[in-house]
Amino acid sequence: MKKIRLVMVSVALALSATLVTAGAQSGQAVDPNAAQGLKRFSGTPIDVDYQSANLRTVLRNLAEIGGINLVIDPSVPAVAPVDLRLTQVPWDQVMDVVLRSAQLTYELEGPVLRVLTRKALTEEQTEATALKKATRQAADLTTLRIRLNYAAAAEVKKLLIDARLISAEGSVDIDERTRILIIKDVAKNLADVQEVIAELDRPEPQVEIEAKIMQTNRDTAKALGVQWGLNGRVAPELGNTTGLGFPNSGTLGGRVGTQGTTDPRATDIERNTSSAINLPVTGATSALGLSMGAINGAFGIDLAISALEREGKVKILSTPRVTTQNNKQAEMTQGFQIPIQTMQNNTVSVVFKDAALKLLVTPQITGANTVIMKIILENGQPDFSLNVDGNPSIRTQRAETQVQVADGVMTVIGGILSSTETQTDDRTPGASRVPLLGWLFKRSSTRNESQELLIFITPRIIR
């Protein structure tokens, strides 16, 4: 018996080296082709010459030479030719070559070597796995019912399955109305399941989010304008003729006020003559006028200086406050919706688009008593000066960030500042460039507009 066992170990080492030994210890079959590059053969060298020899006969012959116990499975073909000629090759290597050429494998069960086809081995392993599963299913399953107070039943079920806390034979069902989990599994798994559910089904702390949104608009304007008017006449009735036959009379016009219009001798052209320099300030809050003229109405001049200075400031402050659960998004919206008409296939439809201040905050409480907040801010305002088919455009300011803030501490997440500066100069050609007196022939206006949006966020943890 000892001699036979030694021969069997030699065969195992020769056919599949260490892989065969491992397969024998675990009771699993070992494919010799999986051990390529690890094989070493130590059998007695032999000479073989098989011509159309029967496969089963060749296997029995080699087993007899090696002195091993051989069982040939019925799956091995009864009629399969072997053509082989080798000289001084170890007998165990010869058997290995024959097995691989015929696409066969083997199982080593104690002192017995069982040869079978790969397909037969795969079918046996599949049946063994199914039998093992059926045996497990036959075991008694325990039913556990757990009512959830805080956690979502569907999320807990998904976690138990994804974390593989439930065996293949177990099952998890939920009742959404009563928030009850019905779990069936072997008793040894249910203890772990209960412990996990106890950790998950706890009340989450809430976060009160207080936001202060301040929007300021500043508008300053300065303007200085001037108007010059004059009226000159040469006419016989005024006694200041030219002394010529032609031109004997004439008019030079351009005035601001009513210079000359009260003269009954003035013509319609003289009365309707406009200002020579007309650069007034629209909506002026201050003005200074000067008018001079001859006693006979032959010549008149008037001057008007208008000025404007305006400063406006608007401050809008809103303080929305909302409470939300940990890791749940909170939304605060303030504004209105704009109806926008669209036409398609001769059908008019109305779509409402938000033009509002919208704040989205998702808090996450950390173990260090701080709050990580994902913040999305969007401020939309309608602009009726820019429209398409009567629909106003929407000016949008948007900010997205993530900050970490201590409990009860206010933080500024940012500000959006837009500023517009406009400067306009209207001039009288040539005269406006005269040193010192040039300002009498031009109009200057300056306007500054600025908008600023500030957001302050204060999270407070509610345990």
Short mmCIF file of N, CA and C in Angstrom, two decimals, residues 5-89:
data_model
loop_
_atom_site.label_atom_id
_atom_site.label_comp_id
_atom_site.label_asym_id
_atom_site.label_seq_id
_atom_site.Cartn_x
_atom_site.Cartn_y
_atom_site.Cartn_z
N ARG A 5 0.84 4.36 -2.77
CA ARG A 5 0.64 5.76 -2.41
C ARG A 5 1.79 6.61 -2.91
N LEU A 6 3.02 6.13 -2.81
CA LEU A 6 4.17 6.89 -3.30
C LEU A 6 4.08 7.09 -4.80
N VAL A 7 3.65 6.06 -5.50
CA VAL A 7 3.52 6.17 -6.96
C VAL A 7 2.44 7.18 -7.31
N MET A 8 1.32 7.20 -6.54
CA MET A 8 0.24 8.14 -6.82
C MET A 8 0.70 9.58 -6.59
N VAL A 9 1.47 9.83 -5.56
CA VAL A 9 1.99 11.18 -5.31
C VAL A 9 2.91 11.59 -6.45
N SER A 10 3.71 10.65 -6.95
CA SER A 10 4.59 10.96 -8.08
C SER A 10 3.80 11.33 -9.31
N VAL A 11 2.69 10.62 -9.51
CA VAL A 11 1.84 10.93 -10.67
C VAL A 11 1.23 12.32 -10.51
N ALA A 12 0.77 12.62 -9.30
CA ALA A 12 0.14 13.93 -9.07
C ALA A 12 1.12 15.05 -9.34
N LEU A 13 2.34 14.92 -8.85
CA LEU A 13 3.35 15.95 -9.08
C LEU A 13 3.68 16.06 -10.55
N ALA A 14 3.69 14.94 -11.23
CA ALA A 14 4.06 14.96 -12.63
C ALA A 14 2.97 15.59 -13.48
N LEU A 15 1.70 15.34 -13.17
CA LEU A 15 0.63 15.80 -14.03
C LEU A 15 0.30 17.28 -13.83
N SER A 16 0.30 17.73 -12.57
CA SER A 16 -0.09 19.13 -12.37
C SER A 16 0.62 19.82 -11.23
N ALA A 17 1.74 19.30 -10.81
CA ALA A 17 2.57 19.92 -9.79
C ALA A 17 1.75 20.27 -8.56
N THR A 18 1.93 21.44 -8.03
CA THR A 18 1.28 21.83 -6.78
C THR A 18 -0.21 22.01 -6.93
N LEU A 19 -0.72 22.30 -8.15
CA LEU A 19 -2.16 22.50 -8.32
C LEU A 19 -2.93 21.22 -8.04
N VAL A 20 -2.39 20.09 -8.41
CA VAL A 20 -3.07 18.81 -8.16
C VAL A 20 -3.18 18.56 -6.67
N THR A 21 -2.10 18.84 -5.94
CA THR A 21 -2.12 18.63 -4.50
C THR A 21 -3.18 19.49 -3.84
N ALA A 22 -3.27 20.76 -4.25
CA ALA A 22 -4.28 21.65 -3.69
C ALA A 22 -5.68 21.16 -4.00
N GLY A 23 -5.89 20.69 -5.23
CA GLY A 23 -7.21 20.18 -5.60
C GLY A 23 -7.57 18.95 -4.81
N ALA A 24 -6.58 18.10 -4.54
CA ALA A 24 -6.87 16.90 -3.77
C ALA A 24 -7.27 17.23 -2.35
N GLN A 25 -6.63 18.24 -1.75
CA GLN A 25 -6.93 18.61 -0.37
C GLN A 25 -8.33 19.20 -0.26
N SER A 26 -8.78 19.96 -1.29
CA SER A 26 -10.09 20.61 -1.22
C SER A 26 -11.21 19.75 -1.76
N GLY A 27 -10.86 18.57 -2.31
CA GLY A 27 -11.89 17.70 -2.86
C GLY A 27 -12.38 18.13 -4.21
N GLN A 28 -11.70 19.10 -4.88
CA GLN A 28 -12.11 19.60 -6.18
C GLN A 28 -11.25 18.98 -7.27
N ALA A 29 -11.85 18.93 -8.47
CA ALA A 29 -11.10 18.41 -9.61
C ALA A 29 -10.10 19.45 -10.08
N VAL A 30 -9.02 18.99 -10.67
CA VAL A 30 -7.96 19.87 -11.15
C VAL A 30 -7.73 19.59 -12.61
N ASP A 31 -7.71 20.64 -13.39
CA ASP A 31 -7.45 20.52 -14.81
C ASP A 31 -5.95 20.60 -15.02
N PRO A 32 -5.32 19.58 -15.58
CA PRO A 32 -3.87 19.62 -15.77
C PRO A 32 -3.43 20.71 -16.71
N ASN A 33 -4.33 21.14 -17.63
CA ASN A 33 -3.92 22.19 -18.57
C ASN A 33 -3.77 23.53 -17.88
N ALA A 34 -4.33 23.71 -16.66
CA ALA A 34 -4.22 24.97 -15.95
C ALA A 34 -2.86 25.15 -15.31
N ALA A 35 -2.03 24.12 -15.31
CA ALA A 35 -0.73 24.17 -14.64
C ALA A 35 0.41 24.25 -15.62
N GLN A 36 0.18 24.82 -16.80
CA GLN A 36 1.23 24.94 -17.79
C GLN A 36 2.40 25.74 -17.21
N GLY A 37 3.59 25.27 -17.42
CA GLY A 37 4.77 25.98 -16.95
C GLY A 37 5.16 25.57 -15.54
N LEU A 38 4.30 24.83 -14.78
CA LEU A 38 4.63 24.41 -13.43
C LEU A 38 4.90 22.89 -13.37
N LYS A 39 4.71 22.18 -14.46
CA LYS A 39 4.79 20.72 -14.45
C LYS A 39 6.24 20.25 -14.46
N ARG A 40 6.45 19.17 -13.74
CA ARG A 40 7.73 18.48 -13.83
C ARG A 40 7.43 16.97 -13.77
N PHE A 41 8.11 16.20 -14.53
CA PHE A 41 7.82 14.78 -14.68
C PHE A 41 9.01 13.98 -14.16
N SER A 42 8.68 12.93 -13.37
CA SER A 42 9.74 12.12 -12.74
C SER A 42 9.52 10.64 -12.95
N GLY A 43 8.62 10.26 -13.85
CA GLY A 43 8.37 8.84 -14.09
C GLY A 43 9.49 8.18 -14.87
N THR A 44 9.40 6.85 -14.95
CA THR A 44 10.41 6.07 -15.67
C THR A 44 10.30 6.35 -17.17
N PRO A 45 11.42 6.68 -17.83
CA PRO A 45 11.37 6.91 -19.28
C PRO A 45 10.97 5.65 -20.02
N ILE A 46 10.10 5.81 -21.00
CA ILE A 46 9.65 4.67 -21.80
C ILE A 46 9.61 5.08 -23.25
N ASP A 47 9.53 4.07 -24.12
CA ASP A 47 9.33 4.27 -25.56
C ASP A 47 7.92 3.81 -25.90
N VAL A 48 7.18 4.63 -26.63
CA VAL A 48 5.82 4.27 -27.03
C VAL A 48 5.65 4.54 -28.52
N ASP A 49 4.83 3.69 -29.12
CA ASP A 49 4.50 3.86 -30.54
C ASP A 49 3.08 3.33 -30.72
N TYR A 50 2.13 4.27 -30.72
CA TYR A 50 0.72 3.93 -30.89
C TYR A 50 0.25 4.38 -32.26
N GLN A 51 -0.35 3.46 -32.99
CA GLN A 51 -0.90 3.77 -34.30
C GLN A 51 -2.38 3.39 -34.29
N SER A 52 -3.24 4.43 -34.29
CA SER A 52 -4.70 4.23 -34.26
C SER A 52 -5.10 3.33 -33.09
N ALA A 53 -4.41 3.52 -31.97
CA ALA A 53 -4.72 2.72 -30.78
C ALA A 53 -5.94 3.30 -30.09
N ASN A 54 -6.69 2.41 -29.38
CA ASN A 54 -7.87 2.83 -28.66
C ASN A 54 -7.45 3.66 -27.45
N LEU A 55 -8.16 4.79 -27.24
CA LEU A 55 -7.79 5.70 -26.17
C LEU A 55 -7.89 5.04 -24.80
N ARG A 56 -8.98 4.32 -24.55
CA ARG A 56 -9.15 3.68 -23.26
C ARG A 56 -8.05 2.65 -23.01
N THR A 57 -7.65 1.91 -24.08
CA THR A 57 -6.59 0.91 -23.95
C THR A 57 -5.26 1.58 -23.62
N VAL A 58 -5.00 2.70 -24.28
CA VAL A 58 -3.74 3.40 -24.02
C VAL A 58 -3.68 3.88 -22.57
N LEU A 59 -4.79 4.44 -22.06
CA LEU A 59 -4.80 4.90 -20.68
C LEU A 59 -4.57 3.77 -19.70
N ARG A 60 -5.20 2.63 -19.93
CA ARG A 60 -5.01 1.47 -19.05
C ARG A 60 -3.58 0.98 -19.12
N ASN A 61 -2.99 1.03 -20.30
CA ASN A 61 -1.60 0.58 -20.47
C ASN A 61 -0.66 1.48 -19.67
N LEU A 62 -0.86 2.79 -19.78
CA LEU A 62 0.01 3.72 -19.06
C LEU A 62 -0.19 3.60 -17.55
N ALA A 63 -1.43 3.36 -17.09
CA ALA A 63 -1.67 3.17 -15.66
C ALA A 63 -0.96 1.93 -15.15
N GLU A 64 -0.94 0.88 -15.97
CA GLU A 64 -0.25 -0.35 -15.58
C GLU A 64 1.25 -0.12 -15.49
N ILE A 65 1.80 0.66 -16.45
CA ILE A 65 3.24 0.95 -16.41
C ILE A 65 3.59 1.75 -15.16
N GLY A 66 2.76 2.74 -14.83
CA GLY A 66 3.04 3.59 -13.68
C GLY A 66 2.61 2.99 -12.37
N GLY A 67 1.84 1.93 -12.39
CA GLY A 67 1.40 1.29 -11.16
C GLY A 67 0.41 2.12 -10.37
N ILE A 68 -0.55 2.72 -11.06
CA ILE A 68 -1.54 3.55 -10.38
C ILE A 68 -2.92 2.96 -10.57
N ASN A 69 -3.86 3.39 -9.65
CA ASN A 69 -5.25 2.98 -9.75
C ASN A 69 -5.97 3.94 -10.68
N LEU A 70 -6.61 3.43 -11.71
CA LEU A 70 -7.23 4.26 -12.75
C LEU A 70 -8.70 3.91 -12.89
N VAL A 71 -9.54 4.95 -12.96
CA VAL A 71 -10.96 4.79 -13.24
C VAL A 71 -11.26 5.66 -14.46
N ILE A 72 -11.82 5.05 -15.50
CA ILE A 72 -12.17 5.78 -16.72
C ILE A 72 -13.66 6.04 -16.71
N ASP A 73 -14.04 7.33 -16.71
CA ASP A 73 -15.44 7.72 -16.65
C ASP A 73 -16.15 7.35 -17.95
N PRO A 74 -17.44 7.01 -17.87
CA PRO A 74 -18.18 6.69 -19.10
C PRO A 74 -18.21 7.83 -20.11
N SER A 75 -17.91 9.07 -19.65
CA SER A 75 -17.93 10.17 -20.61
C SER A 75 -16.75 10.12 -21.58
N VAL A 76 -15.71 9.34 -21.26
CA VAL A 76 -14.57 9.22 -22.17
C VAL A 76 -15.01 8.40 -23.38
N PRO A 77 -14.77 8.87 -24.59
CA PRO A 77 -15.22 8.15 -25.80
C PRO A 77 -14.69 6.71 -25.83
N ALA A 78 -15.61 5.79 -26.19
CA ALA A 78 -15.20 4.38 -26.27
C ALA A 78 -14.31 4.12 -27.47
N VAL A 79 -14.54 4.85 -28.54
CA VAL A 79 -13.74 4.69 -29.75
C VAL A 79 -13.10 6.02 -30.06
N ALA A 80 -11.82 6.14 -29.73
CA ALA A 80 -11.07 7.36 -30.01
C ALA A 80 -9.64 6.95 -30.30
N PRO A 81 -9.15 7.19 -31.51
CA PRO A 81 -7.80 6.72 -31.87
C PRO A 81 -6.72 7.60 -31.25
N VAL A 82 -5.58 6.93 -30.98
CA VAL A 82 -4.41 7.63 -30.46
C VAL A 82 -3.25 7.30 -31.38
N ASP A 83 -2.63 8.33 -31.94
CA ASP A 83 -1.44 8.17 -32.78
C ASP A 83 -0.32 8.92 -32.09
N LEU A 84 0.68 8.14 -31.63
CA LEU A 84 1.71 8.74 -30.81
C LEU A 84 2.98 7.91 -30.91
N ARG A 85 4.09 8.60 -31.03
CA ARG A 85 5.39 7.92 -31.03
C ARG A 85 6.38 8.79 -30.26
N LEU A 86 6.85 8.26 -29.13
CA LEU A 86 7.78 8.99 -28.28
C LEU A 86 8.90 8.06 -27.87
N THR A 87 10.09 8.62 -27.65
CA THR A 87 11.27 7.83 -27.27
C THR A 87 11.86 8.41 -25.99
N GLN A 88 12.02 7.52 -24.99
CA GLN A 88 12.63 7.87 -23.72
C GLN A 88 11.99 9.14 -23.12
N VAL A 89 10.67 9.05 -22.96
CA VAL A 89 9.89 10.10 -22.33
C VAL A 89 9.28 9.54 -21.06
#
